[in-house]
Short mmCIF file of C-alpha atoms in Angstrom, two decimals:
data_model
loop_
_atom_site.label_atom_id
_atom_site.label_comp_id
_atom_site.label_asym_id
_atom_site.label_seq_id
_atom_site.Cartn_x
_atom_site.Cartn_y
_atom_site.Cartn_z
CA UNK A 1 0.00 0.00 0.00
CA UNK A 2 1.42 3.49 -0.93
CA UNK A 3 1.90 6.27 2.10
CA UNK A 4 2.78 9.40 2.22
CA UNK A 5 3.36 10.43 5.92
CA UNK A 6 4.77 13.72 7.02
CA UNK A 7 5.75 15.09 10.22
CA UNK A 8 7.52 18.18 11.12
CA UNK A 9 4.83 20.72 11.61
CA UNK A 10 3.85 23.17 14.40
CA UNK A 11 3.86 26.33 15.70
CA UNK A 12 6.46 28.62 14.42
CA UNK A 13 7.03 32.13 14.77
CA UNK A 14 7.52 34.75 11.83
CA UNK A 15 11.47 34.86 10.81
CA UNK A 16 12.15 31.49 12.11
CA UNK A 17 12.67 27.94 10.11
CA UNK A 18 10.62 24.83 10.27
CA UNK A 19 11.50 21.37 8.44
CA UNK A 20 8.91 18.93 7.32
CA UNK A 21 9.77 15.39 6.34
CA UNK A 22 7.91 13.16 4.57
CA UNK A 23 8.11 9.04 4.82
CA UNK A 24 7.36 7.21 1.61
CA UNK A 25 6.19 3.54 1.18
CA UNK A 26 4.58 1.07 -0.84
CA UNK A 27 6.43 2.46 -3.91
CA UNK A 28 9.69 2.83 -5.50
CA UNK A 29 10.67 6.24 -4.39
CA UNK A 30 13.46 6.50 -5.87
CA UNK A 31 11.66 6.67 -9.60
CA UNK A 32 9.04 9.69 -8.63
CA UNK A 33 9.63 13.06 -9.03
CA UNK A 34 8.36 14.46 -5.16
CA UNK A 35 6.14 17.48 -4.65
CA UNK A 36 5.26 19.55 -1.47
CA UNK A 37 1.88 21.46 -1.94
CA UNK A 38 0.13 23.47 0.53
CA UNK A 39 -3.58 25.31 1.47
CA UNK A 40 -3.80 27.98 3.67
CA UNK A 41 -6.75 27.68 6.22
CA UNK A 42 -10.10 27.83 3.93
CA UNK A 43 -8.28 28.60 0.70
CA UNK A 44 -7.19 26.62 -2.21
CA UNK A 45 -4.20 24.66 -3.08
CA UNK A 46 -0.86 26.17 -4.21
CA UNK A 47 1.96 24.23 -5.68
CA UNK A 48 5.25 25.13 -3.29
CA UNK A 49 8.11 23.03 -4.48
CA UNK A 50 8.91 19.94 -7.16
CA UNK A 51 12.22 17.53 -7.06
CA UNK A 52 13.65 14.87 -9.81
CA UNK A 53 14.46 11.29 -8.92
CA UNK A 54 17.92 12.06 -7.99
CA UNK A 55 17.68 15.87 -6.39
CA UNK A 56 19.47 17.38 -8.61
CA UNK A 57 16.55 19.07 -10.09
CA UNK A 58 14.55 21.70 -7.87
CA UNK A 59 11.32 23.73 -8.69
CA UNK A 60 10.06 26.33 -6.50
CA UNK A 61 7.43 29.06 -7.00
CA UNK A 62 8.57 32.49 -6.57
CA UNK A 63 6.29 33.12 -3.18
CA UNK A 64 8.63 30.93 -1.47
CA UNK A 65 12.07 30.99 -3.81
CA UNK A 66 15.19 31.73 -1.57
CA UNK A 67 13.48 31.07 1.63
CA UNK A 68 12.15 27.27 0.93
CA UNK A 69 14.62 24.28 0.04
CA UNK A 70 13.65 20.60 -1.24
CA UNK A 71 15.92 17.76 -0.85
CA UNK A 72 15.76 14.12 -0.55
CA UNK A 73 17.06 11.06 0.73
CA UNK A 74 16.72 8.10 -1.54
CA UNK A 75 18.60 5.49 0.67
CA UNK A 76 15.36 6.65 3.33
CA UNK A 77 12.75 6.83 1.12
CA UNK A 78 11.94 10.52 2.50
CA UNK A 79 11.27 14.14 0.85
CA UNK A 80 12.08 17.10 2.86
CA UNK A 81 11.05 21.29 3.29
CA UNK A 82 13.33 22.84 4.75
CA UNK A 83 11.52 26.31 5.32
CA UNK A 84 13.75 29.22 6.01
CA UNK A 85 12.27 32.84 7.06
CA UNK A 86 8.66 31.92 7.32
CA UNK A 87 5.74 34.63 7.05
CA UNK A 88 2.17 34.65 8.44
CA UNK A 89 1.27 33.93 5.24
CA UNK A 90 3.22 30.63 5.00
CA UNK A 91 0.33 29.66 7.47
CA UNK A 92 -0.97 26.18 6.27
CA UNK A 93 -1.38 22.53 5.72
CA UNK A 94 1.57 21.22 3.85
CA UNK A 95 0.96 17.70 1.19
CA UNK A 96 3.06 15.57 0.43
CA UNK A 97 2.93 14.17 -3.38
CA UNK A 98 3.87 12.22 -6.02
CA UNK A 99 2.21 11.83 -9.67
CA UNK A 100 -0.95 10.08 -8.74
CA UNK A 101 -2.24 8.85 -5.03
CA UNK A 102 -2.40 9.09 -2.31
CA UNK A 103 -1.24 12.67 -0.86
CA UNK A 104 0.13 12.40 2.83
CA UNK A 105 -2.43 13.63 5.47
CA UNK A 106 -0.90 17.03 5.58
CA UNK A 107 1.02 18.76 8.38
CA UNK A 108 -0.23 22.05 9.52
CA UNK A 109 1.91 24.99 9.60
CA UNK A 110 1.65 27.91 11.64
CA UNK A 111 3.41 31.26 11.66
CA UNK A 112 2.45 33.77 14.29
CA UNK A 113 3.71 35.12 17.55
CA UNK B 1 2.33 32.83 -14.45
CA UNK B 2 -0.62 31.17 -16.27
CA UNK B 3 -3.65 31.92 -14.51
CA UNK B 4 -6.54 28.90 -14.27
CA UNK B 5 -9.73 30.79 -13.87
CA UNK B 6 -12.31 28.14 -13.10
CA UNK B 7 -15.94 28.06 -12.52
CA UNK B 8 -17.86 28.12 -11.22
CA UNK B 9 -16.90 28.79 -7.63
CA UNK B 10 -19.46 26.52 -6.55
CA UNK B 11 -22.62 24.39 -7.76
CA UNK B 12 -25.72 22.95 -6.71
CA UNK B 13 -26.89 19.74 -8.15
CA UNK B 14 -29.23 16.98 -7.17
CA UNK B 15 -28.56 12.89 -7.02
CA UNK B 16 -28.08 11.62 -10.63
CA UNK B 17 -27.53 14.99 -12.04
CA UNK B 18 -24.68 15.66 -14.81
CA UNK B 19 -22.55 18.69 -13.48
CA UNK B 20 -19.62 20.66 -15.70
CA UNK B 21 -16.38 22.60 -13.89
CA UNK B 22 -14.41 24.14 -16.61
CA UNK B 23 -11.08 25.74 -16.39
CA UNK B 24 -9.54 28.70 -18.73
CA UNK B 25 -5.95 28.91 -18.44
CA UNK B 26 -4.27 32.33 -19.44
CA UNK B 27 -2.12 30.51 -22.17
CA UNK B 28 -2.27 27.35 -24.17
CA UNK B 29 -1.72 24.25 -22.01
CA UNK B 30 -0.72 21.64 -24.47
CA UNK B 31 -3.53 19.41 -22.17
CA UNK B 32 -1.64 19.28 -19.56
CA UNK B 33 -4.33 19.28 -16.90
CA UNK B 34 -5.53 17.29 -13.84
CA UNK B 35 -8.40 17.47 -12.31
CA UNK B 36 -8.53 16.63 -8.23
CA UNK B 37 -11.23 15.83 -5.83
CA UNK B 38 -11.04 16.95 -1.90
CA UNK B 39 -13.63 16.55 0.32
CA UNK B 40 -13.57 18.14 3.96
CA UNK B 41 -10.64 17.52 6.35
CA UNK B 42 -8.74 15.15 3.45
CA UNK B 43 -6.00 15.40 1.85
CA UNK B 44 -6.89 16.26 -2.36
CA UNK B 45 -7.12 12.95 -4.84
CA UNK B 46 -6.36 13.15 -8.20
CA UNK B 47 -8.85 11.92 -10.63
CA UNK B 48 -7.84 13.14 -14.00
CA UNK B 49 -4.33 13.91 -15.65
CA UNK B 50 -3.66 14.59 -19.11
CA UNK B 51 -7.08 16.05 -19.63
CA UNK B 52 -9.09 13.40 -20.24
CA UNK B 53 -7.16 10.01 -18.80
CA UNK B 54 -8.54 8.63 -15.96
CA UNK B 55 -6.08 7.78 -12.51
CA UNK B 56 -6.61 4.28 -11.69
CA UNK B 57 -9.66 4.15 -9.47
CA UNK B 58 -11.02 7.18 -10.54
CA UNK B 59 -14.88 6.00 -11.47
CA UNK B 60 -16.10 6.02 -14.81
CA UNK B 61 -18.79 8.95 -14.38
CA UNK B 62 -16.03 11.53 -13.97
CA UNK B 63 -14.91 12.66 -17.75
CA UNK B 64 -12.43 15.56 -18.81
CA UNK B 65 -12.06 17.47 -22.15
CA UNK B 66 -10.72 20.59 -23.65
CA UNK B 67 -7.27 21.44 -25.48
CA UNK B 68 -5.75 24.67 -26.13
CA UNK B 69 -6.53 27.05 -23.38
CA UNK B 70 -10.29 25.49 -22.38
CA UNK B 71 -10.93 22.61 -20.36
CA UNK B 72 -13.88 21.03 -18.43
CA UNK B 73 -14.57 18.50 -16.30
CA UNK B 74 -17.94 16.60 -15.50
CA UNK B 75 -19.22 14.01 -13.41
CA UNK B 76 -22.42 12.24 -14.47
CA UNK B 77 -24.82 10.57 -12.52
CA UNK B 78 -23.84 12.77 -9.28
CA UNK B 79 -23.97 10.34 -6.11
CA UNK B 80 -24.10 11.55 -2.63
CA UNK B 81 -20.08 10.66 -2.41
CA UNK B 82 -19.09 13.12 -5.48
CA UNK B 83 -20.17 15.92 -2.73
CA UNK B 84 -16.74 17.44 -2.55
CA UNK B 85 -14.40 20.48 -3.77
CA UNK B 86 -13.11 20.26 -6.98
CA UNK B 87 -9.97 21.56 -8.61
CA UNK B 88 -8.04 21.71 -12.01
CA UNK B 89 -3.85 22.19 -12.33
CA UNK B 90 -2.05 23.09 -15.20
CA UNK B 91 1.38 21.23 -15.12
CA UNK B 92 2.56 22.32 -18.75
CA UNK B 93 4.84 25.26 -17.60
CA UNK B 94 6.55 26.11 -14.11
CA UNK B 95 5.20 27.37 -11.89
CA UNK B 96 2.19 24.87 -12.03
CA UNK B 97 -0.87 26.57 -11.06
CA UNK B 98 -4.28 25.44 -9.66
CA UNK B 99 -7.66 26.55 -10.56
CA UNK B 100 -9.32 28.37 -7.24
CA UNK B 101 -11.51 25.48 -6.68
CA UNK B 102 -15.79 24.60 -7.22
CA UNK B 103 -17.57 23.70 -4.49
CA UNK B 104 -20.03 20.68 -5.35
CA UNK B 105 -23.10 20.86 -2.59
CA UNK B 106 -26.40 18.97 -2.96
CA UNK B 107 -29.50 20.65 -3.99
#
């Protein structure tokens, strides 16, 4: 069976980092491309970061370019966010992805004093 | 950016009714749209990818069309289960872009 589980989320205040981790099974995760995607308390979904097989291949949007950083761990089968300078309106639940299903449950983020 | 301008932002439909979401993008697409289900407190599930190919499991009432810069989506036969929020992607150019959602409710 194919999971996506991250972890990593909390309370955070603005200007300081947060990193999210995401387990894969069931799969062969070192053939996906990985994707984080997020949606901010009652509000759509907004793509926040892609990676290739091997890492050495990262995608960001530029709401979070320079302050957000992908990488992964093949040999553990887990995606990372490593999120850098966070703003109130990081606020929200993070997904884990790959092409197709399942998402992860989602972590929730939140940036506030 | 491409823009996704869908609509509309929500609909009202009874049991067994056929329902259309459609999507505009800003810019041709090449068909390189999903379409994704999420009902309340899950996580989104993709149904649809390449415009009109169905993701394994995805039910056989749920269709997708369009090329160029117009798409749409439509379930047929609406069951009680379909009751959800609906939205498209456009994963031709970076940075991909969602469409700001369709809320399906029950008449």
């Amino acid at each position: 069976e194919v999971q996506l589980v991250e972890t990593g989320g909390g309370l955070v205040q603005p200007g300081r980092s947060l990193k999210l981790s995401c387990v894969a099974s069931g799969f062969t995760f070192s053939s996906y491309w990985m994707y984080w995607i997020r949606q901010a308390p009652g509000k759509g979904l907004e793509w926040v970061s892609s990676i290739n097989t091997d890492g050495g291949s990262t995608y960001y949007p530029d709401s979070v370019k320079g302050r957000f950083t992908i990488s992964r761990d093949n040999a553990e089968n887990t995606v990372y966010l490593q999120m850098n300078s966070l703003r109130s309106e990081d606020t929200a639940t993070y997904y884990c992805a790959k092409e197709g299903n399942p998402w992860g449950q989602g972590t929730l983020v939140t940036v506030s004093s | 950016d491409i823009q996704m301008t869908q609509s509309p932002p929500s609909l009202s439909a009874s049991l067994g009714d056929k329902v259309t979401i459609t999507c505009q993008a800003s810019q041709n697409i090449n068909k390189y749209i999903a379409w994704y289900q999420q009902k309340p407190g899950k996580a989104p599930r993709q149904l649809i990818r390449y415009t009109s190919t169905l993701v394994s499991g995805t039910p056989s009432r749920f269709s997708g069309s369009g090329s160029g810069r117009d798409y749409s989506f439509s379930i047929s036969n609406v069951e009680s289960e379909d009751i959800a929020s609906y939205y498209c992607l456009q994963y031709d150019n970076l940075p991909w872009t969602f469409g700001g959602g369709t809320k399906l409710e029950l008449k």
